Amino acid sequence: MGILQSIILGIVQGVCEFLPISSSAHLILIPYLFNFNLEMSNSAKLAFDVALHVGTLISVLAIFWKDWLNLFKGAFNKVFKKKDSFENKMFWYLVLATIPGALVGFLFEDIVENVIRGNVLIIALVLAVVGVLIYLGDKWASKHYKKETSFEQMSLKQTFLIGLSQALAVIPGFSRSGTTILTGRLLGVSRDAVAKFTFLLSTPIIFGAAIVHITDLVITKEVIIGIITSALVGIVCIRFLLSYIKKHDFSIFAVYRVLLALAVIVKLIFS
């Protein structure tokens, strides 16, 4: 892998981790579409993907570190000072919502790695289907719910079901943010609330994945450049999405997912 490819993949990760378009799918499909010769084993590729995710973990912490600090303070005050708060409640909601995704990732990662990650057709189809579902679900929620749930009003049921849906993101193409946003919208959570919850929810999952695969990672200048690139681009994309969804729906992301899937299928047919 060259430095240019590392930068490109870092940009791809930084953009796609936070937009509902599946970073894991892009890290597979972009090299396929543009004939990148990564010259890496499957375990090394997965480790490099995790390294790029570490970059986006840095992005989340850079923007939401105050939120996490307050969440930890809330949990601490509840345990040691018996003081209840919204921050304490949301901290434990995030802990519970993280468990399904962590379990599924641990139990089925090898199956996904061996069966799905190498099948670009399956990834493309999943990308397109979930894109259509995101579009339809968001439109349905806008019409169905007269009053949507804010971040502070989110319930245990809503947060746990959102976390449960995150487990599907182990399959490239579903998208962690895509599935959680879709589930949140179907449950009546506002766009900005489910986006913020999604970003916070990504923190422990990405951290856990990095710890699990850290032994597979060889630190090189390409890896370091990839991490820095994904971190910087991720910060820009988080701010963009939080601003964008205040006035727009998720239609553009759904259309993009379908177009990318079509591009992959066309290449499969004619290659």
PDB file of C-alpha atoms in Angstrom:
ATOM      1  CA  MET A   1       0.000   0.000   0.000  1.00  0.00           C
ATOM      2  CA  GLY A   2       1.299   3.428  -0.936  1.00  0.00           C
ATOM      3  CA  ILE A   3       0.895   6.729   0.873  1.00  0.00           C
ATOM      4  CA  LEU A   4      -1.594   8.021  -1.722  1.00  0.00           C
ATOM      5  CA  GLN A   5      -3.811   4.970  -1.248  1.00  0.00           C
ATOM      6  CA  SER A   6      -3.562   5.400   2.522  1.00  0.00           C
ATOM      7  CA  ILE A   7      -4.707   9.014   2.226  1.00  0.00           C
ATOM      8  CA  ILE A   8      -7.568   8.067  -0.098  1.00  0.00           C
ATOM      9  CA  LEU A   9      -8.776   5.328   2.236  1.00  0.00           C
ATOM     10  CA  GLY A  10      -8.401   7.679   5.205  1.00  0.00           C
ATOM     11  CA  ILE A  11     -10.627  10.195   3.413  1.00  0.00           C
ATOM     12  CA  VAL A  12     -13.117   7.445   2.553  1.00  0.00           C
ATOM     13  CA  GLN A  13     -13.256   6.316   6.182  1.00  0.00           C
ATOM     14  CA  GLY A  14     -13.566   9.847   7.540  1.00  0.00           C
ATOM     15  CA  VAL A  15     -16.428  10.643   5.185  1.00  0.00           C
ATOM     16  CA  CYS A  16     -18.284   7.348   5.308  1.00  0.00           C
ATOM     17  CA  GLU A  17     -18.102   6.486   9.010  1.00  0.00           C
ATOM     18  CA  PHE A  18     -20.453   9.287   9.977  1.00  0.00           C
ATOM     19  CA  LEU A  19     -22.613   9.606   6.893  1.00  0.00           C
ATOM     20  CA  PRO A  20     -25.189   6.785   6.541  1.00  0.00           C
ATOM     21  CA  ILE A  21     -23.397   5.167   3.580  1.00  0.00           C
ATOM     22  CA  SER A  22     -21.268   2.406   5.212  1.00  0.00           C
ATOM     23  CA  SER A  23     -17.562   2.957   5.722  1.00  0.00           C
ATOM     24  CA  SER A  24     -16.815  -0.787   5.774  1.00  0.00           C
ATOM     25  CA  ALA A  25     -18.474  -1.216   2.375  1.00  0.00           C
ATOM     26  CA  HIS A  26     -16.512   1.693   0.918  1.00  0.00           C
ATOM     27  CA  LEU A  27     -13.207   0.388   2.238  1.00  0.00           C
ATOM     28  CA  ILE A  28     -13.919  -2.769   0.218  1.00  0.00           C
ATOM     29  CA  LEU A  29     -15.657  -1.321  -2.847  1.00  0.00           C
ATOM     30  CA  ILE A  30     -13.383   1.663  -3.523  1.00  0.00           C
ATOM     31  CA  PRO A  31     -10.252  -0.520  -3.902  1.00  0.00           C
ATOM     32  CA  TYR A  32     -12.336  -2.880  -6.072  1.00  0.00           C
ATOM     33  CA  LEU A  33     -13.690  -0.136  -8.343  1.00  0.00           C
ATOM     34  CA  PHE A  34     -10.322   1.603  -8.770  1.00  0.00           C
ATOM     35  CA  ASN A  35      -8.148  -1.524  -8.836  1.00  0.00           C
ATOM     36  CA  PHE A  36      -6.064  -0.731  -5.770  1.00  0.00           C
ATOM     37  CA  ASN A  37      -3.352  -3.294  -5.229  1.00  0.00           C
ATOM     38  CA  LEU A  38      -3.160  -3.254  -1.440  1.00  0.00           C
ATOM     39  CA  GLU A  39      -0.888  -6.307  -1.226  1.00  0.00           C
ATOM     40  CA  MET A  40      -2.104  -7.164   2.255  1.00  0.00           C
ATOM     41  CA  SER A  41      -3.454 -10.293   3.907  1.00  0.00           C
ATOM     42  CA  ASN A  42      -7.103 -10.328   4.953  1.00  0.00           C
ATOM     43  CA  SER A  43      -6.147  -9.964   8.611  1.00  0.00           C
ATOM     44  CA  ALA A  44      -3.854  -7.047   7.774  1.00  0.00           C
ATOM     45  CA  LYS A  45      -6.595  -5.376   5.726  1.00  0.00           C
ATOM     46  CA  LEU A  46      -9.028  -5.751   8.614  1.00  0.00           C
ATOM     47  CA  ALA A  47      -6.447  -4.351  11.022  1.00  0.00           C
ATOM     48  CA  PHE A  48      -5.845  -1.388   8.700  1.00  0.00           C
ATOM     49  CA  ASP A  49      -9.610  -0.817   8.559  1.00  0.00           C
ATOM     50  CA  VAL A  50      -9.642  -0.780  12.360  1.00  0.00           C
ATOM     51  CA  ALA A  51      -6.742   1.701  12.361  1.00  0.00           C
ATOM     52  CA  LEU A  52      -8.798   4.011  10.161  1.00  0.00           C
ATOM     53  CA  HIS A  53     -11.683   3.560  12.587  1.00  0.00           C
ATOM     54  CA  VAL A  54      -9.337   4.719  15.360  1.00  0.00           C
ATOM     55  CA  GLY A  55      -8.969   7.919  13.367  1.00  0.00           C
ATOM     56  CA  THR A  56     -12.719   8.427  13.362  1.00  0.00           C
ATOM     57  CA  LEU A  57     -12.822   7.559  17.072  1.00  0.00           C
ATOM     58  CA  ILE A  58     -10.500  10.521  17.549  1.00  0.00           C
ATOM     59  CA  SER A  59     -12.980  12.602  15.539  1.00  0.00           C
ATOM     60  CA  VAL A  60     -15.881  11.691  17.827  1.00  0.00           C
ATOM     61  CA  LEU A  61     -13.883  12.378  20.977  1.00  0.00           C
ATOM     62  CA  ALA A  62     -12.631  15.688  19.593  1.00  0.00           C
ATOM     63  CA  ILE A  63     -16.195  16.926  19.157  1.00  0.00           C
ATOM     64  CA  PHE A  64     -18.083  15.093  21.896  1.00  0.00           C
ATOM     65  CA  TRP A  65     -15.470  14.919  24.679  1.00  0.00           C
ATOM     66  CA  LYS A  66     -17.491  17.288  26.853  1.00  0.00           C
ATOM     67  CA  ASP A  67     -20.573  15.099  26.404  1.00  0.00           C
ATOM     68  CA  TRP A  68     -18.621  11.993  27.420  1.00  0.00           C
ATOM     69  CA  LEU A  69     -17.089  13.801  30.379  1.00  0.00           C
ATOM     70  CA  ASN A  70     -20.554  14.816  31.570  1.00  0.00           C
ATOM     71  CA  LEU A  71     -21.870  11.283  31.010  1.00  0.00           C
ATOM     72  CA  PHE A  72     -19.085   9.813  33.164  1.00  0.00           C
ATOM     73  CA  LYS A  73     -19.637  12.489  35.800  1.00  0.00           C
ATOM     74  CA  GLY A  74     -23.347  11.668  35.856  1.00  0.00           C
ATOM     75  CA  ALA A  75     -22.683   7.952  36.329  1.00  0.00           C
ATOM     76  CA  PHE A  76     -20.071   8.680  39.030  1.00  0.00           C
ATOM     77  CA  ASN A  77     -22.423  10.979  40.940  1.00  0.00           C
ATOM     78  CA  LYS A  78     -25.187   8.388  40.828  1.00  0.00           C
ATOM     79  CA  VAL A  79     -22.989   5.582  42.153  1.00  0.00           C
ATOM     80  CA  PHE A  80     -21.081   7.516  44.822  1.00  0.00           C
ATOM     81  CA  LYS A  81     -23.322  10.481  45.649  1.00  0.00           C
ATOM     82  CA  LYS A  82     -26.755   9.007  44.864  1.00  0.00           C
ATOM     83  CA  LYS A  83     -27.509  12.005  42.642  1.00  0.00           C
ATOM     84  CA  ASP A  84     -29.623  11.146  39.641  1.00  0.00           C
ATOM     85  CA  SER A  85     -29.393  13.057  36.359  1.00  0.00           C
ATOM     86  CA  PHE A  86     -30.046  12.855  32.649  1.00  0.00           C
ATOM     87  CA  GLU A  87     -26.325  12.220  32.086  1.00  0.00           C
ATOM     88  CA  ASN A  88     -26.397   9.171  34.358  1.00  0.00           C
ATOM     89  CA  LYS A  89     -29.444   7.786  32.580  1.00  0.00           C
ATOM     90  CA  MET A  90     -27.947   8.328  29.117  1.00  0.00           C
ATOM     91  CA  PHE A  91     -24.609   6.805  30.185  1.00  0.00           C
ATOM     92  CA  TRP A  92     -26.281   3.506  31.081  1.00  0.00           C
ATOM     93  CA  TYR A  93     -28.498   3.683  28.000  1.00  0.00           C
ATOM     94  CA  LEU A  94     -25.334   3.830  25.901  1.00  0.00           C
ATOM     95  CA  VAL A  95     -23.771   0.945  27.833  1.00  0.00           C
ATOM     96  CA  LEU A  96     -26.835  -1.269  27.247  1.00  0.00           C
ATOM     97  CA  ALA A  97     -27.144  -0.197  23.608  1.00  0.00           C
ATOM     98  CA  THR A  98     -23.509  -1.163  22.982  1.00  0.00           C
ATOM     99  CA  ILE A  99     -23.870  -4.774  24.172  1.00  0.00           C
ATOM    100  CA  PRO A 100     -25.778  -6.269  21.154  1.00  0.00           C
ATOM    101  CA  GLY A 101     -23.329  -4.902  18.597  1.00  0.00           C
ATOM    102  CA  ALA A 102     -20.325  -6.008  20.636  1.00  0.00           C
ATOM    103  CA  LEU A 103     -21.692  -9.547  21.049  1.00  0.00           C
ATOM    104  CA  VAL A 104     -22.616  -9.965  17.384  1.00  0.00           C
ATOM    105  CA  GLY A 105     -19.266  -8.581  16.275  1.00  0.00           C
ATOM    106  CA  PHE A 106     -17.423 -10.995  18.561  1.00  0.00           C
ATOM    107  CA  LEU A 107     -19.486 -14.061  17.571  1.00  0.00           C
ATOM    108  CA  PHE A 108     -19.864 -13.535  13.832  1.00  0.00           C
ATOM    109  CA  GLU A 109     -16.828 -11.553  12.732  1.00  0.00           C
ATOM    110  CA  ASP A 110     -15.056 -14.611  11.296  1.00  0.00           C
ATOM    111  CA  ILE A 111     -18.140 -15.649   9.320  1.00  0.00           C
ATOM    112  CA  VAL A 112     -18.556 -12.167   7.895  1.00  0.00           C
ATOM    113  CA  GLU A 113     -14.835 -11.955   7.139  1.00  0.00           C
ATOM    114  CA  ASN A 114     -14.775 -15.276   5.263  1.00  0.00           C
ATOM    115  CA  VAL A 115     -18.170 -15.179   3.531  1.00  0.00           C
ATOM    116  CA  ILE A 116     -19.207 -11.587   2.916  1.00  0.00           C
ATOM    117  CA  ARG A 117     -16.220  -9.216   2.890  1.00  0.00           C
ATOM    118  CA  GLY A 118     -14.902 -10.783  -0.303  1.00  0.00           C
ATOM    119  CA  ASN A 119     -18.271 -10.767  -2.105  1.00  0.00           C
ATOM    120  CA  VAL A 120     -18.733  -7.317  -3.617  1.00  0.00           C
ATOM    121  CA  LEU A 121     -22.104  -8.263  -5.141  1.00  0.00           C
ATOM    122  CA  ILE A 122     -23.652  -8.997  -1.742  1.00  0.00           C
ATOM    123  CA  ILE A 123     -22.180  -5.801  -0.326  1.00  0.00           C
ATOM    124  CA  ALA A 124     -23.543  -3.753  -3.240  1.00  0.00           C
ATOM    125  CA  LEU A 125     -27.032  -5.256  -2.899  1.00  0.00           C
ATOM    126  CA  VAL A 126     -27.085  -4.618   0.855  1.00  0.00           C
ATOM    127  CA  LEU A 127     -25.892  -1.076   0.249  1.00  0.00           C
ATOM    128  CA  ALA A 128     -28.746  -0.407  -2.183  1.00  0.00           C
ATOM    129  CA  VAL A 129     -31.517  -2.113  -0.203  1.00  0.00           C
ATOM    130  CA  VAL A 130     -30.659  -0.372   3.061  1.00  0.00           C
ATOM    131  CA  GLY A 131     -30.397   2.921   1.180  1.00  0.00           C
ATOM    132  CA  VAL A 132     -33.969   2.525  -0.042  1.00  0.00           C
ATOM    133  CA  LEU A 133     -35.101   1.598   3.477  1.00  0.00           C
ATOM    134  CA  ILE A 134     -33.426   4.684   4.948  1.00  0.00           C
ATOM    135  CA  TYR A 135     -35.224   6.871   2.427  1.00  0.00           C
ATOM    136  CA  LEU A 136     -38.632   5.273   3.004  1.00  0.00           C
ATOM    137  CA  GLY A 137     -38.230   5.090   6.776  1.00  0.00           C
ATOM    138  CA  ASP A 138     -37.242   8.728   7.099  1.00  0.00           C
ATOM    139  CA  LYS A 139     -40.160   9.867   4.927  1.00  0.00           C
ATOM    140  CA  TRP A 140     -42.590   7.661   6.887  1.00  0.00           C
ATOM    141  CA  ALA A 141     -41.382   8.991  10.231  1.00  0.00           C
ATOM    142  CA  SER A 142     -41.752  12.605   9.116  1.00  0.00           C
ATOM    143  CA  LYS A 143     -45.398  12.000   8.253  1.00  0.00           C
ATOM    144  CA  HIS A 144     -46.258   9.586  11.066  1.00  0.00           C
ATOM    145  CA  TYR A 145     -44.867  11.407  14.120  1.00  0.00           C
ATOM    146  CA  LYS A 146     -46.351  14.811  14.852  1.00  0.00           C
ATOM    147  CA  LYS A 147     -43.921  15.350  17.732  1.00  0.00           C
ATOM    148  CA  GLU A 148     -40.520  13.701  17.486  1.00  0.00           C
ATOM    149  CA  THR A 149     -38.345  12.637  20.423  1.00  0.00           C
ATOM    150  CA  SER A 150     -35.433  14.904  21.323  1.00  0.00           C
ATOM    151  CA  PHE A 151     -32.074  13.638  22.573  1.00  0.00           C
ATOM    152  CA  GLU A 152     -32.979  14.403  26.190  1.00  0.00           C
ATOM    153  CA  GLN A 153     -36.318  12.572  25.832  1.00  0.00           C
ATOM    154  CA  MET A 154     -34.953   9.302  24.425  1.00  0.00           C
ATOM    155  CA  SER A 155     -36.158   6.244  26.332  1.00  0.00           C
ATOM    156  CA  LEU A 156     -34.540   2.949  27.318  1.00  0.00           C
ATOM    157  CA  LYS A 157     -36.638   1.141  24.707  1.00  0.00           C
ATOM    158  CA  GLN A 158     -35.609   3.504  21.912  1.00  0.00           C
ATOM    159  CA  THR A 159     -31.902   3.491  22.759  1.00  0.00           C
ATOM    160  CA  PHE A 160     -31.746  -0.283  23.214  1.00  0.00           C
ATOM    161  CA  LEU A 161     -33.500  -0.983  19.903  1.00  0.00           C
ATOM    162  CA  ILE A 162     -31.159   1.461  18.174  1.00  0.00           C
ATOM    163  CA  GLY A 163     -28.232  -0.385  19.727  1.00  0.00           C
ATOM    164  CA  LEU A 164     -29.715  -3.710  18.670  1.00  0.00           C
ATOM    165  CA  SER A 165     -29.919  -2.520  15.077  1.00  0.00           C
ATOM    166  CA  GLN A 166     -26.250  -1.515  15.252  1.00  0.00           C
ATOM    167  CA  ALA A 167     -25.424  -5.228  15.363  1.00  0.00           C
ATOM    168  CA  LEU A 168     -26.378  -5.434  11.675  1.00  0.00           C
ATOM    169  CA  ALA A 169     -23.446  -3.150  10.848  1.00  0.00           C
ATOM    170  CA  VAL A 170     -21.114  -6.150  11.166  1.00  0.00           C
ATOM    171  CA  ILE A 171     -22.233  -6.829   7.577  1.00  0.00           C
ATOM    172  CA  PRO A 172     -20.553  -4.373   5.170  1.00  0.00           C
ATOM    173  CA  GLY A 173     -23.180  -2.258   3.442  1.00  0.00           C
ATOM    174  CA  PHE A 174     -25.614  -1.913   6.324  1.00  0.00           C
ATOM    175  CA  SER A 175     -23.690   0.997   7.867  1.00  0.00           C
ATOM    176  CA  ARG A 176     -23.569   1.587  11.590  1.00  0.00           C
ATOM    177  CA  SER A 177     -24.925   5.110  11.269  1.00  0.00           C
ATOM    178  CA  GLY A 178     -27.365   4.058   8.531  1.00  0.00           C
ATOM    179  CA  THR A 179     -29.040   1.309  10.546  1.00  0.00           C
ATOM    180  CA  THR A 180     -29.129   3.264  13.797  1.00  0.00           C
ATOM    181  CA  ILE A 181     -30.510   6.362  12.088  1.00  0.00           C
ATOM    182  CA  LEU A 182     -33.165   4.299  10.291  1.00  0.00           C
ATOM    183  CA  THR A 183     -34.206   2.567  13.523  1.00  0.00           C
ATOM    184  CA  GLY A 184     -34.276   5.825  15.438  1.00  0.00           C
ATOM    185  CA  ARG A 185     -36.425   7.500  12.806  1.00  0.00           C
ATOM    186  CA  LEU A 186     -38.866   4.569  12.795  1.00  0.00           C
ATOM    187  CA  LEU A 187     -39.122   4.959  16.584  1.00  0.00           C
ATOM    188  CA  GLY A 188     -39.928   8.645  16.297  1.00  0.00           C
ATOM    189  CA  VAL A 189     -36.530  10.090  17.270  1.00  0.00           C
ATOM    190  CA  SER A 190     -35.673  13.383  15.583  1.00  0.00           C
ATOM    191  CA  ARG A 191     -32.908  13.457  12.978  1.00  0.00           C
ATOM    192  CA  ASP A 192     -30.489  15.517  15.051  1.00  0.00           C
ATOM    193  CA  ALA A 193     -31.146  13.447  18.200  1.00  0.00           C
ATOM    194  CA  VAL A 194     -30.572  10.081  16.538  1.00  0.00           C
ATOM    195  CA  ALA A 195     -27.466  11.442  14.791  1.00  0.00           C
ATOM    196  CA  LYS A 196     -25.952  12.587  18.091  1.00  0.00           C
ATOM    197  CA  PHE A 197     -26.847   9.292  19.788  1.00  0.00           C
ATOM    198  CA  THR A 198     -25.308   7.406  16.858  1.00  0.00           C
ATOM    199  CA  PHE A 199     -22.038   9.310  17.189  1.00  0.00           C
ATOM    200  CA  LEU A 200     -21.858   8.653  20.922  1.00  0.00           C
ATOM    201  CA  LEU A 201     -22.796   5.004  20.407  1.00  0.00           C
ATOM    202  CA  SER A 202     -19.956   4.541  17.924  1.00  0.00           C
ATOM    203  CA  THR A 203     -17.338   5.421  20.536  1.00  0.00           C
ATOM    204  CA  PRO A 204     -17.265   2.202  22.643  1.00  0.00           C
ATOM    205  CA  ILE A 205     -17.734  -0.077  19.605  1.00  0.00           C
ATOM    206  CA  ILE A 206     -14.819   1.439  17.691  1.00  0.00           C
ATOM    207  CA  PHE A 207     -12.668   1.455  20.824  1.00  0.00           C
ATOM    208  CA  GLY A 208     -13.440  -2.201  21.470  1.00  0.00           C
ATOM    209  CA  ALA A 209     -12.680  -3.213  17.879  1.00  0.00           C
ATOM    210  CA  ALA A 210      -9.358  -1.390  18.039  1.00  0.00           C
ATOM    211  CA  ILE A 211      -8.382  -3.247  21.215  1.00  0.00           C
ATOM    212  CA  VAL A 212      -9.328  -6.646  19.727  1.00  0.00           C
ATOM    213  CA  HIS A 213      -7.320  -6.146  16.517  1.00  0.00           C
ATOM    214  CA  ILE A 214      -4.422  -4.139  17.843  1.00  0.00           C
ATOM    215  CA  THR A 215      -2.118  -7.185  17.703  1.00  0.00           C
ATOM    216  CA  ASP A 216      -2.729  -7.527  13.940  1.00  0.00           C
ATOM    217  CA  LEU A 217      -1.692  -3.957  13.250  1.00  0.00           C
ATOM    218  CA  VAL A 218       1.801  -3.077  12.125  1.00  0.00           C
ATOM    219  CA  ILE A 219       2.501   0.617  12.651  1.00  0.00           C
ATOM    220  CA  THR A 220       3.896   2.130   9.459  1.00  0.00           C
ATOM    221  CA  LYS A 221       3.901   5.633   8.021  1.00  0.00           C
ATOM    222  CA  GLU A 222       0.973   4.620   5.794  1.00  0.00           C
ATOM    223  CA  VAL A 223      -1.054   3.543   8.835  1.00  0.00           C
ATOM    224  CA  ILE A 224      -0.226   6.751  10.722  1.00  0.00           C
ATOM    225  CA  ILE A 225      -1.145   8.902   7.712  1.00  0.00           C
ATOM    226  CA  GLY A 226      -4.395   6.960   7.300  1.00  0.00           C
ATOM    227  CA  ILE A 227      -5.335   7.517  10.956  1.00  0.00           C
ATOM    228  CA  ILE A 228      -4.558  11.250  10.820  1.00  0.00           C
ATOM    229  CA  THR A 229      -6.455  11.668   7.546  1.00  0.00           C
ATOM    230  CA  SER A 230      -9.563   9.830   8.752  1.00  0.00           C
ATOM    231  CA  ALA A 231      -9.525  11.814  12.011  1.00  0.00           C
ATOM    232  CA  LEU A 232      -9.358  15.220  10.315  1.00  0.00           C
ATOM    233  CA  VAL A 233     -11.918  14.352   7.638  1.00  0.00           C
ATOM    234  CA  GLY A 234     -14.170  12.757  10.276  1.00  0.00           C
ATOM    235  CA  ILE A 235     -14.316  15.988  12.282  1.00  0.00           C
ATOM    236  CA  VAL A 236     -15.439  17.879   9.177  1.00  0.00           C
ATOM    237  CA  CYS A 237     -18.082  15.266   8.340  1.00  0.00           C
ATOM    238  CA  ILE A 238     -19.569  15.144  11.842  1.00  0.00           C
ATOM    239  CA  ARG A 239     -20.007  18.905  11.823  1.00  0.00           C
ATOM    240  CA  PHE A 240     -21.401  18.765   8.298  1.00  0.00           C
ATOM    241  CA  LEU A 241     -24.003  16.114   9.098  1.00  0.00           C
ATOM    242  CA  LEU A 242     -25.144  17.782  12.313  1.00  0.00           C
ATOM    243  CA  SER A 243     -25.674  20.991  10.371  1.00  0.00           C
ATOM    244  CA  TYR A 244     -27.095  19.369   7.220  1.00  0.00           C
ATOM    245  CA  ILE A 245     -29.881  17.395   8.911  1.00  0.00           C
ATOM    246  CA  LYS A 246     -31.313  20.496  10.564  1.00  0.00           C
ATOM    247  CA  LYS A 247     -32.756  21.479   7.197  1.00  0.00           C
ATOM    248  CA  HIS A 248     -32.577  18.341   5.021  1.00  0.00           C
ATOM    249  CA  ASP A 249     -33.614  14.703   5.047  1.00  0.00           C
ATOM    250  CA  PHE A 250     -31.490  11.642   4.190  1.00  0.00           C
ATOM    251  CA  SER A 251     -32.586  11.342   0.536  1.00  0.00           C
ATOM    252  CA  ILE A 252     -29.214  12.294  -0.937  1.00  0.00           C
ATOM    253  CA  PHE A 253     -27.472   9.503   0.964  1.00  0.00           C
ATOM    254  CA  ALA A 254     -30.028   6.923  -0.132  1.00  0.00           C
ATOM    255  CA  VAL A 255     -29.607   7.926  -3.784  1.00  0.00           C
ATOM    256  CA  TYR A 256     -25.823   7.790  -3.484  1.00  0.00           C
ATOM    257  CA  ARG A 257     -25.936   4.275  -1.985  1.00  0.00           C
ATOM    258  CA  VAL A 258     -28.033   3.008  -4.894  1.00  0.00           C
ATOM    259  CA  LEU A 259     -25.789   4.659  -7.500  1.00  0.00           C
ATOM    260  CA  LEU A 260     -22.646   3.175  -5.951  1.00  0.00           C
ATOM    261  CA  ALA A 261     -24.261  -0.256  -5.887  1.00  0.00           C
ATOM    262  CA  LEU A 262     -25.149   0.083  -9.568  1.00  0.00           C
ATOM    263  CA  ALA A 263     -21.560   1.074 -10.394  1.00  0.00           C
ATOM    264  CA  VAL A 264     -20.290  -2.086  -8.688  1.00  0.00           C
ATOM    265  CA  ILE A 265     -22.818  -4.304 -10.478  1.00  0.00           C
ATOM    266  CA  VAL A 266     -21.939  -2.739 -13.848  1.00  0.00           C
ATOM    267  CA  LYS A 267     -18.248  -3.447 -13.272  1.00  0.00           C
ATOM    268  CA  LEU A 268     -19.052  -7.025 -12.253  1.00  0.00           C
ATOM    269  CA  ILE A 269     -21.002  -7.528 -15.474  1.00  0.00           C
ATOM    270  CA  PHE A 270     -18.413  -6.070 -17.818  1.00  0.00           C
ATOM    271  CA  SER A 271     -15.181  -7.107 -16.100  1.00  0.00           C
TER     272      SER A 271
END
